[in-house]
Coordinates of C-alpha atoms and ligand atoms in Angstrom, one line a residue:
M13 CA 3.9 10.9 -17.6
T14 CA 6.6 8.3 -18.1
D15 CA 6.1 5.3 -20.3
T16 CA 8.1 3.1 -17.9
P17 CA 5.8 1.0 -15.7
L18 CA 6.1 2.1 -12.1
R19 CA 7.5 -1.2 -10.9
N20 CA 10.4 -0.8 -13.4
L21 CA 11.4 2.7 -12.3
P22 CA 14.9 2.4 -10.9
A23 CA 13.9 4.5 -7.8
W24 CA 10.9 2.2 -7.2
V25 CA 13.1 -0.9 -7.4
A26 CA 15.5 0.7 -4.9
L27 CA 12.6 1.7 -2.7
G28 CA 11.5 -2.0 -2.5
A29 CA 15.0 -3.1 -1.4
H30 CA 15.2 -0.2 1.1
H31 CA 11.8 -1.1 2.5
K32 CA 13.0 -4.6 3.4
K33 CA 15.8 -3.0 5.3
I34 CA 13.8 -0.6 7.4
E35 CA 10.3 -2.2 7.6
N36 CA 10.8 -3.2 11.2
T37 CA 12.7 -0.2 12.4
H38 CA 10.8 1.4 15.3
L39 CA 10.0 5.1 15.5
R40 CA 11.5 5.0 19.0
Q41 CA 14.8 4.1 17.5
L42 CA 14.6 6.7 14.7
F43 CA 13.8 9.5 17.3
A44 CA 16.5 8.2 19.7
E45 CA 19.1 8.3 16.9
D46 CA 18.3 11.8 15.9
P47 CA 17.2 14.1 18.7
K48 CA 16.3 16.8 16.2
R49 CA 14.1 14.6 14.1
G50 CA 10.9 16.3 15.3
E51 CA 12.2 19.7 14.2
R52 CA 13.9 18.5 11.0
L53 CA 11.2 16.5 9.4
V54 CA 8.7 19.4 9.2
V55 CA 7.7 21.8 6.5
E56 CA 6.3 25.2 7.4
D57 CA 4.9 27.2 4.5
V58 CA 1.8 29.1 3.4
G59 CA 0.5 29.1 7.0
I60 CA 0.7 25.3 7.4
Y61 CA 3.0 23.5 9.7
L62 CA 3.3 19.8 8.6
D63 CA 5.2 17.6 11.0
Y64 CA 5.9 14.3 9.2
S65 CA 8.6 13.1 11.6
K66 CA 6.3 10.4 13.0
N67 CA 6.4 8.5 9.8
R68 CA 8.3 5.2 9.3
I69 CA 10.9 6.8 7.0
T70 CA 14.6 7.7 7.0
D71 CA 16.4 10.3 5.0
E72 CA 17.1 7.5 2.5
T73 CA 13.3 6.8 2.2
L74 CA 12.6 10.4 1.4
K75 CA 15.4 10.6 -1.1
L76 CA 14.0 7.6 -2.9
L77 CA 10.4 8.7 -2.8
I78 CA 11.4 12.0 -4.3
Q79 CA 13.3 10.2 -7.0
V80 CA 10.2 8.2 -7.8
A81 CA 8.3 11.5 -8.2
E82 CA 11.0 12.8 -10.5
Q83 CA 11.2 9.6 -12.6
S84 CA 7.4 9.6 -12.8
G85 CA 7.6 13.0 -14.5
L86 CA 5.6 14.7 -11.7
K87 CA 7.0 18.2 -12.4
A88 CA 6.0 18.0 -16.1
H89 CA 2.6 16.7 -15.1
I90 CA 2.0 19.6 -12.7
D91 CA 3.0 22.0 -15.4
A92 CA 0.7 20.3 -17.9
M93 CA -2.2 20.7 -15.5
F94 CA -1.6 24.4 -14.9
A95 CA -1.1 25.0 -18.6
G96 CA -4.6 23.7 -19.4
E97 CA -3.4 20.5 -21.2
K98 CA -6.1 17.8 -21.6
I99 CA -4.7 15.5 -18.9
N100 CA -8.1 13.9 -18.2
I101 CA -7.4 11.7 -21.2
S102 CA -10.4 9.3 -20.9
E103 CA -12.8 12.3 -21.2
N104 CA -10.4 14.4 -23.3
R105 CA -10.7 17.4 -21.0
A106 CA -8.4 19.9 -19.3
V107 CA -8.3 19.8 -15.5
L108 CA -8.4 23.4 -14.4
H109 CA -9.8 23.8 -10.9
V110 CA -6.7 25.9 -10.4
A111 CA -8.1 28.5 -12.8
L112 CA -11.1 28.9 -10.5
R113 CA -8.9 30.6 -8.0
A114 CA -6.4 32.3 -10.3
P115 CA -6.1 36.1 -9.8
K116 CA -7.8 38.4 -12.2
G117 CA -4.8 39.2 -14.3
A118 CA -3.6 35.6 -14.8
T119 CA -3.7 33.8 -18.1
I120 CA -4.7 30.2 -18.5
V121 CA -5.5 29.1 -22.0
V122 CA -7.8 26.3 -23.0
D123 CA -8.5 25.6 -26.7
G124 CA -7.0 29.0 -27.6
Q125 CA -9.0 31.0 -25.1
N126 CA -7.9 32.6 -21.8
V127 CA -10.5 31.3 -19.3
V128 CA -9.6 33.6 -16.3
P129 CA -11.8 36.5 -17.4
E130 CA -14.8 34.2 -17.7
V131 CA -14.1 32.8 -14.2
H132 CA -14.1 36.3 -12.8
A133 CA -17.2 37.3 -14.7
V134 CA -19.1 34.4 -13.0
L135 CA -17.6 35.4 -9.6
N136 CA -18.8 38.9 -10.1
K137 CA -22.3 37.7 -11.0
M138 CA -22.3 35.4 -8.0
S139 CA -21.2 38.3 -5.7
D140 CA -23.9 40.6 -7.0
F141 CA -26.5 37.9 -6.4
A142 CA -25.2 36.9 -3.0
N143 CA -25.2 40.5 -1.9
R144 CA -28.7 41.0 -3.0
V145 CA -29.9 37.9 -1.1
R146 CA -27.9 38.8 2.0
S147 CA -29.1 42.3 2.2
G148 CA -32.8 41.4 1.6
A149 CA -32.9 43.3 -1.7
W150 CA -33.8 40.1 -3.5
K151 CA -37.4 39.5 -2.7
G152 CA -39.5 36.4 -3.0
H153 CA -42.7 36.3 -5.2
T154 CA -44.9 37.8 -2.5
G155 CA -42.5 40.5 -1.6
K156 CA -41.0 38.9 1.5
R157 CA -37.2 38.7 1.8
I158 CA -35.5 35.3 1.3
R159 CA -34.4 33.8 4.6
N160 CA -33.9 30.1 3.6
I161 CA -31.5 28.8 1.0
V162 CA -31.8 25.1 0.0
N163 CA -29.0 23.7 -2.1
V164 CA -30.2 20.8 -4.2
G165 CA -27.4 18.7 -5.7
I166 CA -25.5 15.4 -5.1
G167 CA -21.9 14.2 -5.0
G168 CA -19.5 16.9 -6.1
S169 CA -22.5 19.3 -6.3
D170 CA -23.3 18.7 -2.6
L171 CA -20.4 17.5 -0.6
G172 CA -18.2 20.7 -1.1
P173 CA -21.1 23.1 -0.3
V174 CA -22.1 21.2 2.8
M175 CA -18.6 20.8 4.0
A176 CA -17.7 24.5 3.4
Y177 CA -20.9 25.7 5.0
E178 CA -20.2 23.7 8.2
A179 CA -16.5 24.7 8.2
L180 CA -17.2 28.4 7.8
R181 CA -20.4 28.6 9.9
Q182 CA -18.7 31.0 12.3
Y183 CA -18.4 33.4 9.4
S184 CA -21.9 32.9 8.0
A185 CA -24.9 35.2 8.1
R186 CA -26.8 33.8 11.1
D187 CA -30.1 35.3 10.0
L188 CA -30.2 33.0 7.0
V189 CA -31.0 29.3 7.1
F190 CA -29.1 26.8 4.9
R191 CA -30.3 23.3 4.1
F192 CA -28.8 20.8 1.7
V193 CA -30.8 18.1 -0.1
S194 CA -28.9 15.4 -1.9
N195 CA -30.4 12.0 -1.4
V196 CA -33.2 10.8 -3.7
D197 CA -34.7 9.3 -0.6
G198 CA -37.8 11.6 -0.2
T199 CA -37.0 11.9 3.5
D200 CA -34.1 14.2 2.7
F201 CA -36.3 16.7 1.0
A202 CA -39.2 16.3 3.4
E203 CA -37.0 17.0 6.5
A204 CA -35.1 19.8 4.8
V205 CA -38.3 21.9 4.2
I206 CA -40.4 20.7 7.0
D207 CA -40.3 24.1 8.9
L208 CA -39.7 26.4 6.0
D209 CA -42.0 29.1 4.7
A210 CA -42.2 28.9 0.9
E211 CA -42.5 32.6 0.5
E212 CA -39.0 33.0 2.1
T213 CA -37.3 30.0 0.5
M214 CA -34.9 29.9 -2.4
F215 CA -33.7 26.7 -4.1
I216 CA -30.3 26.5 -5.8
I217 CA -30.4 23.6 -8.2
S218 CA -26.7 22.6 -8.5
S219 CA -25.9 20.2 -11.2
K220 CA -23.1 20.3 -13.7
T221 CA -25.1 18.2 -16.2
F222 CA -28.6 19.1 -15.1
T223 CA -29.6 15.5 -15.9
T224 CA -28.6 13.7 -12.7
L225 CA -31.6 11.5 -11.6
E226 CA -31.4 12.3 -7.9
T227 CA -31.0 16.1 -8.3
M228 CA -33.7 16.4 -11.0
T229 CA -36.1 14.3 -9.0
N230 CA -35.5 16.6 -6.0
A231 CA -35.7 19.7 -8.2
H232 CA -39.1 18.8 -9.5
T233 CA -40.3 18.0 -6.0
A234 CA -39.0 21.4 -4.9
R235 CA -40.9 23.1 -7.7
D236 CA -44.1 21.2 -6.8
W237 CA -43.7 22.1 -3.2
L238 CA -43.3 25.7 -3.9
L239 CA -46.1 26.0 -6.5
A240 CA -48.5 24.1 -4.2
R241 CA -47.9 27.0 -1.7
L242 CA -47.5 30.0 -3.9
R243 CA -49.9 28.9 -6.7
D244 CA -48.3 30.9 -9.5
D245 CA -45.9 29.6 -12.1
S246 CA -44.2 33.0 -12.3
A247 CA -43.0 32.5 -8.7
I248 CA -40.2 30.2 -10.0
A249 CA -38.2 33.2 -11.2
K250 CA -37.8 34.5 -7.7
H251 CA -37.4 31.2 -5.9
F252 CA -35.2 29.1 -8.2
V253 CA -31.7 29.6 -9.5
A254 CA -29.4 27.1 -11.2
V255 CA -25.7 26.3 -11.2
S256 CA -24.9 24.3 -14.2
T257 CA -22.9 23.9 -17.5
N258 CA -26.1 22.9 -19.3
A259 CA -28.1 26.0 -20.3
K260 CA -30.5 24.0 -22.5
E261 CA -31.7 21.7 -19.7
V262 CA -31.9 24.7 -17.2
T263 CA -34.2 26.5 -19.6
K264 CA -36.3 23.3 -20.1
F265 CA -36.7 23.1 -16.3
G266 CA -38.2 26.6 -16.3
I267 CA -35.3 28.6 -14.9
D268 CA -34.4 31.7 -16.8
T269 CA -30.7 31.6 -17.8
A270 CA -30.4 35.1 -16.3
N271 CA -30.7 33.2 -13.0
M272 CA -28.1 30.6 -14.0
F273 CA -24.5 30.6 -12.8
G274 CA -22.2 28.7 -15.2
F275 CA -19.0 26.8 -15.1
W276 CA -17.1 24.6 -17.5
D277 CA -16.3 21.1 -18.5
W278 CA -12.8 21.4 -17.2
V279 CA -14.1 21.6 -13.6
G280 CA -14.6 18.1 -12.2
G281 CA -17.5 17.7 -9.8
R282 CA -15.3 16.8 -6.8
Y283 CA -13.1 19.8 -7.6
S284 CA -15.9 22.3 -8.0
M285 CA -16.6 23.8 -4.5
D286 CA -14.8 26.9 -5.5
S287 CA -16.7 27.3 -8.8
A288 CA -20.4 28.6 -9.0
I289 CA -21.2 25.3 -7.2
G290 CA -20.1 27.3 -4.1
L291 CA -22.9 29.8 -4.6
S292 CA -24.6 28.7 -1.3
S293 CA -21.2 29.0 0.5
M294 CA -20.9 32.6 -0.9
I295 CA -24.4 33.5 0.2
A296 CA -23.6 32.1 3.6
V297 CA -20.2 33.8 4.2
G298 CA -20.4 36.8 1.8
P299 CA -18.3 37.5 -1.3
D300 CA -15.3 38.8 0.6
N301 CA -14.9 35.7 2.7
F302 CA -15.5 33.5 -0.4
R303 CA -12.7 35.4 -2.2
A304 CA -10.5 35.0 0.8
M305 CA -11.1 31.3 0.6
L306 CA -10.1 31.3 -3.1
A307 CA -6.9 33.3 -2.3
G308 CA -6.1 30.5 0.2
F309 CA -6.6 27.9 -2.5
H310 CA -4.4 29.9 -4.9
E311 CA -1.6 30.2 -2.3
M312 CA -1.4 26.4 -2.0
D313 CA -1.6 26.1 -5.8
E314 CA 1.4 28.3 -6.2
H315 CA 3.2 26.4 -3.4
F316 CA 2.5 23.1 -5.2
R317 CA 3.6 24.5 -8.6
T318 CA 6.8 26.1 -7.5
T319 CA 8.3 24.5 -4.4
P320 CA 11.0 21.9 -4.7
F321 CA 9.6 18.4 -3.8
E322 CA 11.7 18.2 -0.6
R323 CA 9.6 21.1 0.9
N324 CA 6.4 20.6 -1.1
L325 CA 3.5 19.9 1.3
P326 CA 1.1 18.1 -1.1
V327 CA 4.0 16.2 -2.8
L328 CA 5.4 15.0 0.5
M329 CA 1.9 13.9 1.7
G330 CA 1.2 12.2 -1.5
L331 CA 4.5 10.3 -1.5
L332 CA 3.9 9.2 2.1
A333 CA 0.5 7.9 1.1
V334 CA 2.0 5.9 -1.7
W335 CA 4.7 4.6 0.6
Y336 CA 2.3 3.1 3.1
N337 CA -0.2 1.9 0.4
D338 CA 2.3 0.1 -1.7
F339 CA 5.1 -1.0 0.7
F340 CA 3.3 -1.6 4.0
D341 CA 0.0 -2.8 2.5
A342 CA -1.9 -0.2 4.4
Q343 CA -5.4 -0.1 3.0
T344 CA -6.7 3.1 4.6
V345 CA -5.8 6.6 5.8
A346 CA -7.6 8.1 8.7
I347 CA -8.4 11.8 8.6
L348 CA -8.8 13.2 12.1
P349 CA -9.6 16.9 12.3
Y350 CA -9.6 18.3 15.9
E351 CA -12.0 21.0 14.9
Q352 CA -15.7 20.6 15.2
Y353 CA -16.4 22.9 12.3
L354 CA -14.5 20.4 10.1
K355 CA -17.0 17.6 10.9
R356 CA -17.8 17.0 7.2
F357 CA -14.2 17.2 6.0
P358 CA -13.6 13.5 6.1
A359 CA -16.8 12.8 4.1
Y360 CA -15.7 15.5 1.6
L361 CA -12.3 13.9 1.3
Q362 CA -13.8 10.5 0.8
Q363 CA -15.1 11.6 -2.6
L364 CA -12.1 13.7 -3.5
T365 CA -9.6 10.8 -2.8
M366 CA -11.5 7.7 -3.7
E367 CA -13.4 8.9 -6.8
S368 CA -10.1 10.3 -8.1
N369 CA -7.8 7.4 -7.4
G370 CA -10.1 4.4 -7.2
K371 CA -8.8 3.1 -10.6
H372 CA -7.3 -0.2 -11.7
V373 CA -6.1 0.8 -15.2
K374 CA -3.4 3.2 -16.1
V375 CA -3.8 6.1 -18.6
D376 CA -2.6 3.8 -21.3
G377 CA -5.4 1.3 -20.6
T378 CA -3.2 -1.4 -19.1
Q379 CA -3.5 -2.8 -15.5
V380 CA -1.9 -0.8 -12.7
D381 CA 1.4 -2.1 -11.3
T382 CA 0.5 -1.8 -7.6
D383 CA -2.5 -1.1 -5.4
T384 CA -3.9 2.3 -5.9
G385 CA -6.4 4.6 -4.0
P386 CA -6.3 3.9 -0.2
I387 CA -9.7 4.2 1.6
Y388 CA -10.0 7.5 3.3
W389 CA -12.2 7.8 6.4
G390 CA -12.4 9.6 9.7
E391 CA -14.3 11.6 12.2
P392 CA -13.5 14.7 14.2
G393 CA -11.5 14.3 17.4
T394 CA -11.9 13.8 20.3
N395 CA -15.1 11.8 19.5
G396 CA -13.2 9.2 17.4
Q397 CA -11.0 8.4 20.4
H398 CA -14.0 6.9 22.1
S399 CA -14.9 4.7 19.3
F400 CA -12.5 3.5 16.5
Y401 CA -9.1 4.6 17.8
Q402 CA -8.8 1.3 19.7
L403 CA -8.2 -0.4 16.4
I404 CA -5.7 2.2 15.3
H405 CA -3.7 1.7 18.5
Q406 CA -4.0 -2.0 19.1
G407 CA -5.5 -3.7 16.0
T408 CA -3.6 -5.8 13.5
R409 CA -3.8 -3.2 10.7
L410 CA -1.5 -0.3 10.0
I411 CA -3.5 2.9 9.6
P412 CA -1.6 6.1 8.8
C413 CA -3.4 9.1 10.3
D414 CA -3.6 12.7 9.4
F415 CA -4.2 14.8 12.6
I416 CA -5.4 18.3 11.8
G417 CA -5.5 21.0 14.5
F418 CA -5.6 24.8 15.0
A419 CA -3.7 26.9 17.5
Q420 CA -6.7 29.2 18.1
T421 CA -10.3 28.2 18.5
L422 CA -13.2 30.2 17.0
N423 CA -15.1 29.6 20.3
P424 CA -12.9 30.3 23.3
L425 CA -14.5 28.6 26.2
G426 CA -12.5 28.1 29.4
R427 CA -10.0 25.2 29.1
H428 CA -11.7 23.5 26.1
H429 CA -9.1 24.3 23.4
D430 CA -6.1 23.3 25.4
I431 CA -7.7 20.1 26.4
L432 CA -8.7 19.4 22.7
M433 CA -5.1 20.1 21.5
A434 CA -3.5 18.1 24.3
N435 CA -5.4 15.2 22.8
V436 CA -4.0 15.7 19.3
F437 CA -0.4 15.7 20.6
A438 CA -1.1 12.8 23.0
Q439 CA -2.6 10.6 20.4
A440 CA 0.1 11.1 17.8
E441 CA 2.7 10.5 20.5
A442 CA 1.0 7.3 21.8
L443 CA 0.6 5.9 18.3
A444 CA 4.3 6.5 17.5
F445 CA 5.9 5.4 20.7
G446 CA 3.4 3.1 22.3
K447 CA 4.0 1.7 25.8
T448 CA 6.7 -1.0 26.3
E449 CA 6.4 -4.1 28.4
A450 CA 8.8 -2.6 31.0
E451 CA 6.6 0.5 31.2
V452 CA 3.4 -1.5 31.6
K453 CA 5.0 -3.7 34.3
A454 CA 6.4 -0.6 36.1
E455 CA 2.8 0.5 36.5
G456 CA 2.3 -2.5 38.7
T457 CA 0.3 -4.5 36.1
A458 CA -0.2 -8.2 36.8
D459 CA 1.9 -10.4 34.4
W460 CA -1.1 -12.0 32.7
L461 CA -2.6 -8.5 31.9
V462 CA 0.6 -7.1 30.4
P463 CA 0.0 -8.2 26.8
H464 CA -3.5 -6.6 26.9
R465 CA -2.1 -3.3 28.1
L466 CA 0.9 -3.2 25.8
F467 CA 1.0 -0.7 23.0
E468 CA 3.6 -1.7 20.3
G469 CA 3.6 1.8 18.8
N470 CA 5.3 2.5 15.5
R471 CA 2.0 3.6 14.0
P472 CA 2.6 6.5 11.7
S473 CA 0.9 9.9 11.5
N474 CA 1.2 13.4 10.1
T475 CA 0.3 16.4 12.2
I476 CA -1.0 19.5 10.4
L477 CA -1.1 22.6 12.5
M478 CA -2.6 25.9 11.4
D479 CA -3.3 29.1 13.3
R480 CA -7.0 29.3 12.9
L481 CA -9.8 28.0 10.7
T482 CA -10.4 31.0 8.4
P483 CA -11.8 31.0 4.9
A484 CA -8.3 31.2 3.6
A485 CA -7.1 28.3 5.8
L486 CA -10.0 26.1 4.5
G487 CA -8.9 26.9 0.9
K488 CA -5.3 25.9 1.7
L489 CA -6.4 22.7 3.4
V490 CA -8.7 21.6 0.5
A491 CA -6.0 22.4 -2.1
L492 CA -3.4 20.5 0.0
Y493 CA -5.5 17.4 -0.4
E494 CA -6.4 18.0 -4.0
H495 CA -2.7 18.2 -5.0
N496 CA -1.8 15.3 -2.6
V497 CA -4.3 13.2 -4.6
F498 CA -2.9 14.4 -7.9
T499 CA 0.6 13.4 -6.8
Q500 CA -0.5 9.9 -5.9
G501 CA -2.4 9.6 -9.3
V502 CA 0.7 10.6 -11.3
I503 CA 2.9 8.0 -9.4
W504 CA 0.3 5.3 -10.1
Q505 CA 0.0 6.5 -13.8
I506 CA -3.8 6.7 -13.6
D507 CA -6.4 9.3 -14.7
S508 CA -7.4 10.9 -11.4
F509 CA -10.1 13.0 -13.1
D510 CA -12.6 10.6 -14.7
Q511 CA -15.3 8.6 -12.8
W512 CA -16.7 5.9 -15.1
G513 CA -17.9 4.0 -12.0
V514 CA -20.2 6.9 -11.1
E515 CA -21.5 7.1 -14.7
L516 CA -22.4 3.4 -14.6
G517 CA -24.5 4.0 -11.4
K518 CA -26.3 6.8 -13.1
V519 CA -27.5 4.4 -15.9
L520 CA -28.3 1.2 -14.0
A521 CA -31.1 2.4 -11.7
Q522 CA -32.9 4.0 -14.7
R523 CA -33.6 0.6 -16.1
I524 CA -35.2 -0.7 -13.0
V525 CA -37.4 2.3 -12.0
P526 CA -40.2 1.5 -14.6
Q527 CA -40.2 -2.1 -13.4
L528 CA -41.0 -0.9 -9.8
E529 CA -43.6 1.7 -10.9
G530 CA -45.7 0.0 -13.6
A531 CA -49.2 -1.2 -12.8
D532 CA -48.7 -4.4 -14.8
E533 CA -46.4 -7.2 -13.7
P534 CA -43.2 -6.5 -15.6
K535 CA -41.3 -9.0 -17.6
L536 CA -38.1 -9.4 -15.6
E537 CA -34.9 -10.5 -17.2
H538 CA -32.3 -9.9 -14.5
D539 CA -30.6 -12.6 -12.5
S540 CA -32.8 -14.7 -10.1
S541 CA -31.9 -12.7 -7.1
T542 CA -32.7 -9.3 -8.6
N543 CA -35.9 -10.6 -10.1
A544 CA -37.1 -12.0 -6.7
L545 CA -36.2 -8.8 -4.9
I546 CA -38.2 -6.7 -7.4
R547 CA -41.2 -9.0 -7.1
L548 CA -41.2 -8.9 -3.3
Y549 CA -40.8 -5.1 -3.3
R550 CA -43.8 -4.8 -5.7
K551 CA -45.9 -7.0 -3.4
L552 CA -44.9 -5.3 -0.2
K553 CA -45.0 -1.7 -1.3
G554 CA -48.8 -1.5 -1.5
A555 CA -49.5 -3.6 1.6
P556 CA -51.4 -2.0 4.5
L557 CA -49.1 -0.5 7.2
E558 CA -49.4 -1.9 10.7
C559 CA -48.1 1.3 12.2
P560 CA -49.3 4.2 9.9
V561 CA -47.3 7.4 10.1
S562 CA -49.3 10.6 10.7
Ligands
LIG628 C1 -17.7 14.2 -9.2 C2 -18.7 13.2 -9.8 C3 -20.1 13.2 -9.2 C4 -20.9 14.4 -9.6 C5 -22.4 14.1 -9.2 C6 -23.3 15.2 -9.6 O1 -16.6 14.3 -9.6 O2 -18.7 13.4 -11.2 O3 -20.0 13.2 -7.8 O4 -20.5 15.6 -9.0 O5 -22.8 12.9 -9.8 O6 -23.3 15.4 -11.0 P1 -24.0 16.7 -11.5 O7 -23.4 17.9 -10.9 O8 -23.9 16.6 -13.0 O9 -25.5 16.6 -11.1

């Protein structure tokens, strides 16, 4: 990473001047001036077609953005990550999610040791276990086969598994039931197990640290639930497995480390869905599909590592995100998958992007030079069109959008897929080109109504088109955004791999829990608002209910 502050990089200064020149240039003009723009500003590689022509950029913008990447030392930084250097400086850790999907013969060295064989040893252990559960060879304590898998975890130990399960449902064993418990709100656990038979239920306790309050609370509740039904401590061995880096805590909880699947401190929580944290995904779709997903991740890793920036999918997307965030003051990016199976993908990306780049200090501890980390959000199409798209089309804010679509559906049903995809193309077109005053008038609109029906357009978007949502396609898509986030972080000179804000949250609530639970009035020394809220909660929590639940 360069020592020169971002705002002093020659290319950044030039980009600022260039922005002033083109900030009001309309996409209509850019397309009119270059009839081939929509075929030129595209990249097609590793099974992804990225059309970035509907962005407010010229060839000069691209040239300068790429220079920013070069002057930021992006290439050296990519190489440092792949080489296992400790680029997560505030935690003094290597960042090696790319090793999780490296092929068997690869060599990636951390602290003098090649980590790839260990990765494959865990994958083999997971495969063996997944096969035994899927075939029914793994029996519960009473001899019945396991039919229900409940993943207990939160944050990075939940969002990836949930998203991947939903995304790959079409490939999953339909005779197994999958549930995901994350929230410490007891309702999450209660509803997840409400119709499950304990004799047929297995809990996967997924926690890198095995100390997270929510997960450990849910894990203990799961154990109580199971033991209340099976009435034998030895049942734990057949109904609980752990995914963790902390063997000591796993043993303390009562799970035999033979039933533990490990990973390493160089896997960040939000980058862990392809580690043993993906055990539930592997049970759902089977080892072969899971490995196909890893191969998809790896293909994108290699693309990112070796492709020149001009044709590098994650680099281009990362640079465009920086362009809007820092020069157009865009505060958010909308993720709009037109694929129902990707319904949890925006939620997954919220953590990946915002926990990674929601930082206000640089790696050297000084204040950042510009705004960082845009807010990512979204919903699958076409549903979003009937709610928040209004603001994207006609509101006062600029919201760059990523449209994601597939040429083939996994559920061919009459005209559905053509209608779905027509909406992708129509929305991106309408956002870019809008509807002019003349066009609105030509429709016979009364003069007073014209301003309301006018679409100024010039609203940017990327369109990502892939052939079909397969396990490999999912791997490519997730890796595309992982490396997009990495690119942004390098430009902003931040550590995209720590999460001190999350750590704080883990400590704060622990202080208040005893003040809510104790029988005696606690001595409260918070601010007056927190003190009053705690007192009121203590008073109300034991009050008789007007409408008791059954
Ligand atoms: C991810 C974060 C965070 C983490 C959870 C769960 O990058 O660190 O979301 O995954 O807090 O942590 P454990 O896996 O340790 O329970």
